[in-house]
Amino acid sequence: MRTTYFRFVVGAFVIGALAAKMQASDEAESIVVDGEHFTVRQITDARLNGVLAYRFSAPKGWRDTSQTYWNFQHTTHPSTMSVTIESPTNAEACFAFQPMICCFLPGPRAAMRMGQDGLDGVMLRPMQPAQALASFIQKTRGQYSDLKFVGSRDLPDLPRALAANLATTQRGIGEKVTYTLDGKPVEEEFYAVHYYQMVQGEALWGLGCIHSFRAPAGTLNGRRNVFAAIIKSFRMTPEYGQRIMMVKQKLSAQFAATMRADAAEVNAARQRSAQLTASENQFLGNVDRSLVAQRAQSAGAGGGPGGGATRTGNDGQDDYIRGVETMNDPVTGTSQHSLTEQYHWTDGYGNYRNSNDASYDPNHAENGSWQLMTPAQ
C-alpha cells in the first residue's frame, strides 16, 4: 500500500467541531449541516416483533436500508446491525457495517477451525490495524475490478471520538480507496477501531465501529461534515438495550451451565476410565496368575523341553479369551501364540515363525532347524 496519506479530518467526528456547522432547532428531530436538512430515521428488529432498535438522522430525501443480526454463539456481543444511507442524486453514501469479531488460539485447534465462527468470533490469525481494515475493504468492495488503495493512516483520536471501549489496546485506523461505480469514478474512506487483547492464552481481536463515506471523485472532503453528522447521530433505544442485556445474561447463564456440565462429564469420564483401568489390571493379573500356575503344573507333570503339559478346560477357555493358543515348545515346555494364525514354528532358540499357510516351511528359506509345534493337550 502506498504511504501517500490523504486528509482525514478526525475533528469532524467530535460534536464540538460540528457545532459551528450545525443549526439545531430540535436536535432530536431536525438538524441542518452544511445546508442539508436532516430527518430522523428508525431501525427496527424483525426478530423482536419490530421493536425500535436505533434512531439516527440523515439528509432529507436520502434513502436508507438497515438490518439487525443475531448470533447466539457470541455470548458477549450477540446483536449487530448494518445501515446504508444513499443520496438519490449522485454516488454519495454513508455505510455502517457489522463489526469484524475474531479470535486466535495457537495450536491444532486454530488449524482445524480456521475461518470458522465460534464463541469468541471467527478464527483468524491476528492482523495489524491497516492490514485488517484492508482485508475488510477487499472483502466488501472486491467486486470492483479497478479497486485501488490510495493510502492509510493511524487515527489515535478516533476511539475517543466514537466513544469506543473495545479494549485497552484499541487504535483508530482509516483507509481510502477509489473505484468506478456506474461508469463514474468515486472515492471512499473507511474508518474503524482496531482492538487486540490476550485472554487466557487466546487472542481476541477485530474491528469495531466500521463505517465509510463515499462520494464522487474529488468531492468527499467538502462533504465529510455531512457524513460525520450521520454517524454521530446513531442512538440505541433503551428498550432495545434492555433486551440485548437480557439476552446476554441468559446466554452467559447457559454458557456457565454448559461449562459445569462439561466439567461434570469430564470428571465422570475420568472415574469411568479409572474403573476400567482397575478392571483391566485385575483381568491381566488373573491372566498372569493363571500362566504361572499353568507353568508350575507343566513342570510338576514332567513337562520340560520337548515335553507336553496336562491342560484343563479352564486353561483352554482362558486362552480363547486372550486370543492365544498354547503350543508344546521344545525349549520352554509350552509357549503361547496368536489364534489368528494356525501354524507355529520354532528353531529351538526362542525364535518363532507363525503362518496361516499350510505349505509354509521356514526350513526352505532360513538357516537353522525349524520344528512345527503341536497344540498342548
Coordinates of C-alpha atoms in Angstrom, one line a residue:
M1 CA 0.0 0.0 0.0
R2 CA 1.3 3.5 -0.8
T3 CA 2.3 5.7 2.0
T4 CA 0.8 8.9 0.4
Y5 CA -1.7 9.9 3.1
F6 CA -5.0 11.6 2.3
R7 CA -6.6 14.1 4.5
F8 CA -8.5 12.6 7.4
V9 CA -10.4 15.2 9.4
V10 CA -10.9 13.4 12.7
G11 CA -12.3 16.5 14.3
A12 CA -15.4 16.1 12.2
F13 CA -16.4 13.3 14.4
V14 CA -16.3 15.5 17.5
I15 CA -19.6 17.2 18.5
G16 CA -17.8 20.4 19.4
A17 CA -16.3 20.6 15.9
L18 CA -19.7 20.1 14.4
A19 CA -21.4 22.8 16.4
A20 CA -20.3 25.6 14.1
K21 CA -21.8 23.8 11.1
M22 CA -24.9 22.6 12.8
Q23 CA -28.1 24.6 13.3
A24 CA -30.3 22.7 15.7
S25 CA -33.9 23.9 16.5
D26 CA -34.6 20.4 18.0
E27 CA -31.5 18.2 17.8
A28 CA -33.6 15.0 18.2
E29 CA -35.8 15.9 15.3
S30 CA -34.2 18.2 12.9
I31 CA -30.7 19.5 12.2
V32 CA -29.0 21.3 9.4
V33 CA -25.4 20.5 8.4
D34 CA -23.8 22.4 5.5
G35 CA -27.2 23.3 4.2
E36 CA -28.5 19.7 4.3
H37 CA -31.8 19.4 6.3
F38 CA -31.8 16.1 8.3
T39 CA -34.7 13.9 9.3
V40 CA -34.9 11.2 12.0
R41 CA -34.9 7.6 10.8
Q42 CA -35.5 4.4 12.7
I43 CA -34.1 0.9 12.7
T44 CA -36.4 -1.9 13.9
D45 CA -35.7 -5.6 14.7
A46 CA -37.9 -8.0 12.9
R47 CA -36.8 -10.9 15.1
L48 CA -38.1 -9.0 18.1
N49 CA -41.5 -8.3 16.6
G50 CA -40.5 -4.9 15.1
V51 CA -39.2 -3.4 18.4
L52 CA -37.5 0.0 17.8
A53 CA -33.7 -0.6 18.0
Y54 CA -31.9 2.6 16.8
R55 CA -32.6 6.1 15.8
F56 CA -30.4 8.2 13.5
S57 CA -30.6 11.3 11.3
A58 CA -29.8 11.6 7.6
P59 CA -30.3 14.2 4.9
K60 CA -33.9 14.6 3.8
G61 CA -34.6 12.7 0.7
W62 CA -31.8 10.2 1.1
R63 CA -32.7 6.5 1.1
D64 CA -31.8 4.3 4.0
T65 CA -31.8 0.5 4.4
S66 CA -30.9 -1.3 7.5
Q67 CA -30.8 -4.8 9.1
T68 CA -30.2 -6.2 12.6
Y69 CA -28.4 -9.5 13.1
W70 CA -28.4 -12.1 16.0
N71 CA -25.6 -14.6 16.6
F72 CA -26.2 -16.6 19.7
Q73 CA -22.8 -18.1 19.5
H74 CA -21.4 -14.7 20.6
T75 CA -22.2 -14.6 24.2
T76 CA -20.8 -11.1 24.8
H77 CA -21.9 -9.5 21.5
P78 CA -25.0 -11.3 20.2
S79 CA -26.6 -8.4 18.4
T80 CA -25.1 -6.3 15.5
M81 CA -26.5 -4.2 12.7
S82 CA -25.7 -2.6 9.4
V83 CA -27.0 0.5 7.6
T84 CA -26.7 2.0 4.1
I85 CA -27.8 5.7 3.6
E86 CA -27.6 6.9 -0.1
S87 CA -28.2 10.1 -1.9
P88 CA -30.8 9.8 -4.7
T89 CA -28.9 12.2 -7.0
N90 CA -25.3 11.0 -7.0
A91 CA -22.8 8.4 -5.6
E92 CA -22.8 10.0 -2.1
A93 CA -23.4 7.4 0.6
C94 CA -22.7 6.6 4.2
F95 CA -22.3 3.0 5.4
A96 CA -22.2 1.4 8.9
F97 CA -21.0 -2.2 8.9
Q98 CA -21.2 -5.2 11.1
P99 CA -18.1 -5.5 13.3
M100 CA -15.3 -7.9 12.4
I101 CA -15.0 -10.1 15.5
C102 CA -12.1 -12.5 15.5
C103 CA -10.1 -14.8 17.8
F104 CA -7.0 -16.9 17.6
L105 CA -5.8 -19.8 19.8
P106 CA -2.4 -21.2 18.6
G107 CA -2.1 -24.9 18.1
P108 CA -4.1 -27.6 16.4
R109 CA -7.4 -26.1 17.4
A110 CA -6.7 -23.0 15.3
A111 CA -5.8 -25.1 12.2
M112 CA -9.0 -27.1 12.5
R113 CA -11.2 -24.1 13.0
M114 CA -9.5 -21.5 10.7
G115 CA -12.2 -19.3 9.1
Q116 CA -15.0 -20.8 11.2
D117 CA -17.2 -18.7 13.5
G118 CA -17.5 -19.7 17.2
L119 CA -18.0 -18.5 20.7
D120 CA -15.3 -15.8 20.5
G121 CA -15.6 -14.9 16.8
V122 CA -14.1 -16.1 13.6
M123 CA -10.8 -18.0 14.0
L124 CA -8.3 -15.9 12.1
R125 CA -4.6 -15.1 12.8
P126 CA -4.3 -11.5 14.2
M127 CA -3.6 -8.7 11.8
Q128 CA -2.2 -5.2 12.2
P129 CA -4.8 -2.4 12.0
A130 CA -4.1 -1.3 8.4
Q131 CA -3.9 -4.9 7.2
A132 CA -7.1 -5.9 8.9
L133 CA -9.0 -2.9 7.5
A134 CA -7.6 -3.5 4.0
S135 CA -8.7 -7.2 4.3
F136 CA -12.2 -6.0 5.2
I137 CA -12.3 -3.5 2.4
Q138 CA -11.2 -6.1 -0.1
K139 CA -14.0 -8.4 1.0
T140 CA -16.6 -5.6 0.9
R141 CA -15.5 -3.8 -2.3
G142 CA -13.6 -6.6 -4.1
Q143 CA -16.3 -6.8 -6.8
Y144 CA -14.9 -3.6 -8.4
S145 CA -12.1 -4.6 -10.8
D146 CA -10.4 -1.2 -10.6
L147 CA -10.4 -1.0 -6.8
K148 CA -7.3 1.0 -5.8
F149 CA -5.9 1.6 -2.3
V150 CA -4.8 5.2 -2.0
G151 CA -3.4 5.2 1.5
S152 CA -3.9 4.6 5.2
R153 CA -3.3 6.4 8.4
D154 CA -3.5 5.9 12.2
L155 CA -6.2 7.9 13.9
P156 CA -5.4 8.0 17.6
D157 CA -8.4 10.2 18.5
L158 CA -11.0 8.1 16.6
P159 CA -11.8 5.7 19.5
R160 CA -12.5 8.6 21.9
A161 CA -14.5 10.5 19.2
L162 CA -16.7 7.4 18.7
A163 CA -16.9 6.6 22.4
A164 CA -15.4 3.2 21.6
N165 CA -14.5 1.0 24.6
L166 CA -13.4 -2.3 22.9
A167 CA -10.1 -3.0 24.6
T168 CA -7.2 -1.2 26.3
T169 CA -5.1 -1.6 23.2
Q170 CA -7.7 -0.2 20.7
R171 CA -6.4 2.0 17.9
G172 CA -8.2 4.1 15.2
I173 CA -7.4 3.4 11.6
G174 CA -8.6 4.9 8.3
E175 CA -8.0 3.9 4.7
K176 CA -9.1 5.4 1.4
V177 CA -9.9 3.7 -1.9
T178 CA -11.1 4.6 -5.3
Y179 CA -13.1 2.6 -7.9
T180 CA -15.6 3.1 -10.7
L181 CA -19.3 3.0 -9.8
D182 CA -21.9 3.0 -12.6
G183 CA -19.3 4.3 -15.0
K184 CA -18.1 7.2 -12.8
P185 CA -15.1 7.4 -10.6
V186 CA -15.8 7.5 -6.8
E187 CA -13.7 7.7 -3.7
E188 CA -14.5 6.1 -0.3
E189 CA -13.0 6.5 3.1
F190 CA -13.2 3.6 5.6
Y191 CA -12.8 4.1 9.3
A192 CA -12.6 1.5 12.2
V193 CA -11.3 0.9 15.7
H194 CA -8.9 -2.0 15.8
Y195 CA -8.6 -3.9 19.1
Y196 CA -6.4 -6.7 20.4
Q197 CA -6.1 -8.4 23.8
M198 CA -4.9 -11.7 25.2
V199 CA -7.3 -13.7 27.5
Q200 CA -6.1 -17.0 29.0
G201 CA -3.8 -17.6 26.1
E202 CA -6.3 -16.7 23.4
A203 CA -6.1 -13.6 21.2
L204 CA -9.3 -11.7 21.0
W205 CA -9.1 -9.1 18.2
G206 CA -11.0 -7.4 15.4
L207 CA -12.5 -4.2 14.0
G208 CA -15.4 -2.3 15.6
C209 CA -17.2 0.9 14.7
I210 CA -16.6 0.2 11.0
H211 CA -18.1 2.8 8.7
S212 CA -17.4 4.5 5.4
F213 CA -18.1 7.7 3.4
R214 CA -18.5 7.6 -0.4
A215 CA -18.7 10.5 -2.8
P216 CA -17.9 11.3 -6.5
A217 CA -14.1 11.6 -7.0
G218 CA -12.7 14.9 -5.7
T219 CA -15.8 15.9 -3.6
L220 CA -15.5 13.8 -0.4
N221 CA -13.5 16.4 1.6
G222 CA -16.2 19.0 1.1
R223 CA -19.0 16.6 2.3
R224 CA -17.3 15.0 5.3
N225 CA -19.2 17.1 7.8
V226 CA -22.5 15.7 6.5
F227 CA -21.3 12.1 6.6
A228 CA -19.8 12.6 10.1
A229 CA -23.1 14.0 11.4
I230 CA -24.9 10.9 10.2
I231 CA -22.5 8.6 12.1
K232 CA -22.6 10.7 15.2
S233 CA -26.4 10.7 15.3
F234 CA -26.8 6.9 15.9
R235 CA -28.5 6.1 19.2
M236 CA -29.7 2.7 20.6
T237 CA -33.1 2.9 22.3
P238 CA -33.2 2.0 26.0
E239 CA -35.8 -0.7 25.2
Y240 CA -33.5 -2.4 22.8
G241 CA -30.6 -2.1 25.1
Q242 CA -32.6 -3.8 27.9
R243 CA -33.4 -6.7 25.5
I244 CA -29.8 -7.2 24.5
M245 CA -28.7 -7.1 28.1
M246 CA -31.3 -9.8 29.0
V247 CA -30.2 -11.9 26.0
K248 CA -26.5 -11.6 27.1
Q249 CA -27.4 -12.6 30.7
K250 CA -29.3 -15.7 29.5
L251 CA -26.5 -16.7 27.1
S252 CA -23.9 -16.3 29.8
A253 CA -26.0 -18.4 32.2
Q254 CA -26.4 -21.1 29.5
F255 CA -22.6 -21.0 28.9
A256 CA -21.8 -21.3 32.6
A257 CA -24.3 -24.2 32.9
T258 CA -22.7 -25.9 29.9
M259 CA -19.2 -25.5 31.3
R260 CA -20.4 -27.0 34.6
A261 CA -22.0 -29.9 32.7
D262 CA -18.8 -30.4 30.7
A263 CA -16.7 -30.4 33.9
A264 CA -19.0 -33.0 35.4
E265 CA -18.9 -35.1 32.3
V266 CA -15.0 -34.9 32.3
N267 CA -14.9 -35.9 35.9
A268 CA -17.4 -38.8 35.3
A269 CA -15.3 -39.9 32.3
R270 CA -12.1 -39.9 34.5
Q271 CA -13.9 -42.1 37.0
R272 CA -15.1 -44.5 34.3
S273 CA -11.5 -44.6 32.9
A274 CA -10.1 -45.3 36.4
Q275 CA -12.7 -48.1 36.9
L276 CA -11.9 -49.6 33.6
T277 CA -8.2 -49.5 34.2
A278 CA -8.7 -51.2 37.6
S279 CA -10.8 -53.9 35.9
E280 CA -8.2 -54.4 33.2
N281 CA -5.4 -54.6 35.7
Q282 CA -7.4 -57.2 37.7
F283 CA -8.0 -59.2 34.5
L284 CA -4.3 -59.1 33.5
G285 CA -3.4 -60.1 37.0
N286 CA -5.6 -63.1 36.7
V287 CA -4.0 -64.0 33.4
D288 CA -0.6 -63.8 34.9
R289 CA -1.6 -65.9 37.8
S290 CA -3.1 -68.5 35.5
L291 CA 0.0 -68.6 33.4
V292 CA 2.2 -69.0 36.5
A293 CA 0.0 -71.8 37.7
Q294 CA 0.0 -73.4 34.3
R295 CA 3.8 -73.4 34.1
A296 CA 4.1 -74.8 37.6
Q297 CA 1.6 -77.6 36.7
S298 CA 3.6 -78.3 33.5
A299 CA 6.8 -78.6 35.4
G300 CA 5.2 -80.8 38.0
A301 CA 3.9 -83.1 35.3
G302 CA 7.4 -83.6 33.9
G303 CA 7.0 -81.0 31.2
G304 CA 10.3 -79.8 30.1
P305 CA 12.0 -79.3 26.8
G306 CA 10.1 -81.4 24.3
G307 CA 7.6 -82.5 27.0
G308 CA 3.9 -81.9 26.9
A309 CA 1.7 -80.4 29.7
T310 CA -1.7 -81.5 31.0
R311 CA -4.3 -78.8 30.5
T312 CA -7.8 -78.3 31.7
G313 CA -10.9 -76.9 30.1
N314 CA -10.4 -73.7 32.1
D315 CA -7.0 -73.3 30.5
G316 CA -8.5 -73.6 27.1
Q317 CA -11.2 -71.0 27.9
D318 CA -8.6 -68.6 29.3
D319 CA -6.5 -69.0 26.1
Y320 CA -9.6 -68.3 24.0
I321 CA -10.5 -65.1 26.0
R322 CA -7.0 -63.8 25.5
G323 CA -6.8 -64.8 21.8
V324 CA -3.9 -67.2 22.2
E325 CA -3.1 -70.9 21.6
T326 CA -0.8 -72.8 23.9
M327 CA 1.7 -74.9 22.0
N328 CA 4.2 -77.6 23.0
D329 CA 7.6 -75.9 22.9
P330 CA 10.9 -77.9 22.9
V331 CA 12.6 -75.1 24.8
T332 CA 10.2 -73.8 27.4
G333 CA 7.7 -76.7 27.6
T334 CA 4.9 -74.5 26.3
S335 CA 4.6 -71.2 24.6
Q336 CA 1.6 -69.1 23.5
H337 CA 0.8 -67.7 20.1
S338 CA -2.0 -65.8 18.5
L339 CA -5.1 -67.7 17.5
T340 CA -5.3 -65.7 14.3
E341 CA -2.5 -67.9 12.9
Q342 CA -2.7 -71.7 12.6
Y343 CA 0.9 -72.9 12.2
H344 CA 3.6 -72.1 14.7
W345 CA 7.3 -73.0 14.1
T346 CA 10.3 -72.7 16.4
D347 CA 14.1 -73.1 15.9
G348 CA 14.7 -74.2 19.5
Y349 CA 16.5 -70.9 20.3
G350 CA 13.4 -68.8 21.2
N351 CA 12.7 -67.7 17.7
Y352 CA 9.2 -68.3 16.2
R353 CA 7.5 -68.1 12.8
N354 CA 3.7 -68.0 12.6
S355 CA 1.7 -68.5 9.5
N356 CA -1.8 -69.5 8.0
D357 CA -0.1 -71.1 5.0
A358 CA -0.1 -74.9 5.3
S359 CA 2.7 -75.2 2.8
Y360 CA 4.9 -72.7 4.6
D361 CA 8.2 -74.2 6.0
P362 CA 10.9 -71.8 7.2
N363 CA 13.5 -74.6 6.7
H364 CA 13.3 -73.8 3.0
A365 CA 14.2 -70.1 3.4
E366 CA 16.0 -69.7 6.7
N367 CA 19.0 -71.0 8.5
G368 CA 18.6 -73.3 11.4
S369 CA 16.4 -76.3 12.1
W370 CA 12.8 -75.3 12.4
Q371 CA 10.2 -77.5 14.0
L372 CA 6.4 -77.3 13.7
M373 CA 4.9 -77.2 17.2
T374 CA 1.8 -79.1 18.2
P375 CA -1.1 -77.8 20.5
A376 CA -0.6 -78.6 24.1
Q377 CA -3.3 -81.0 25.5

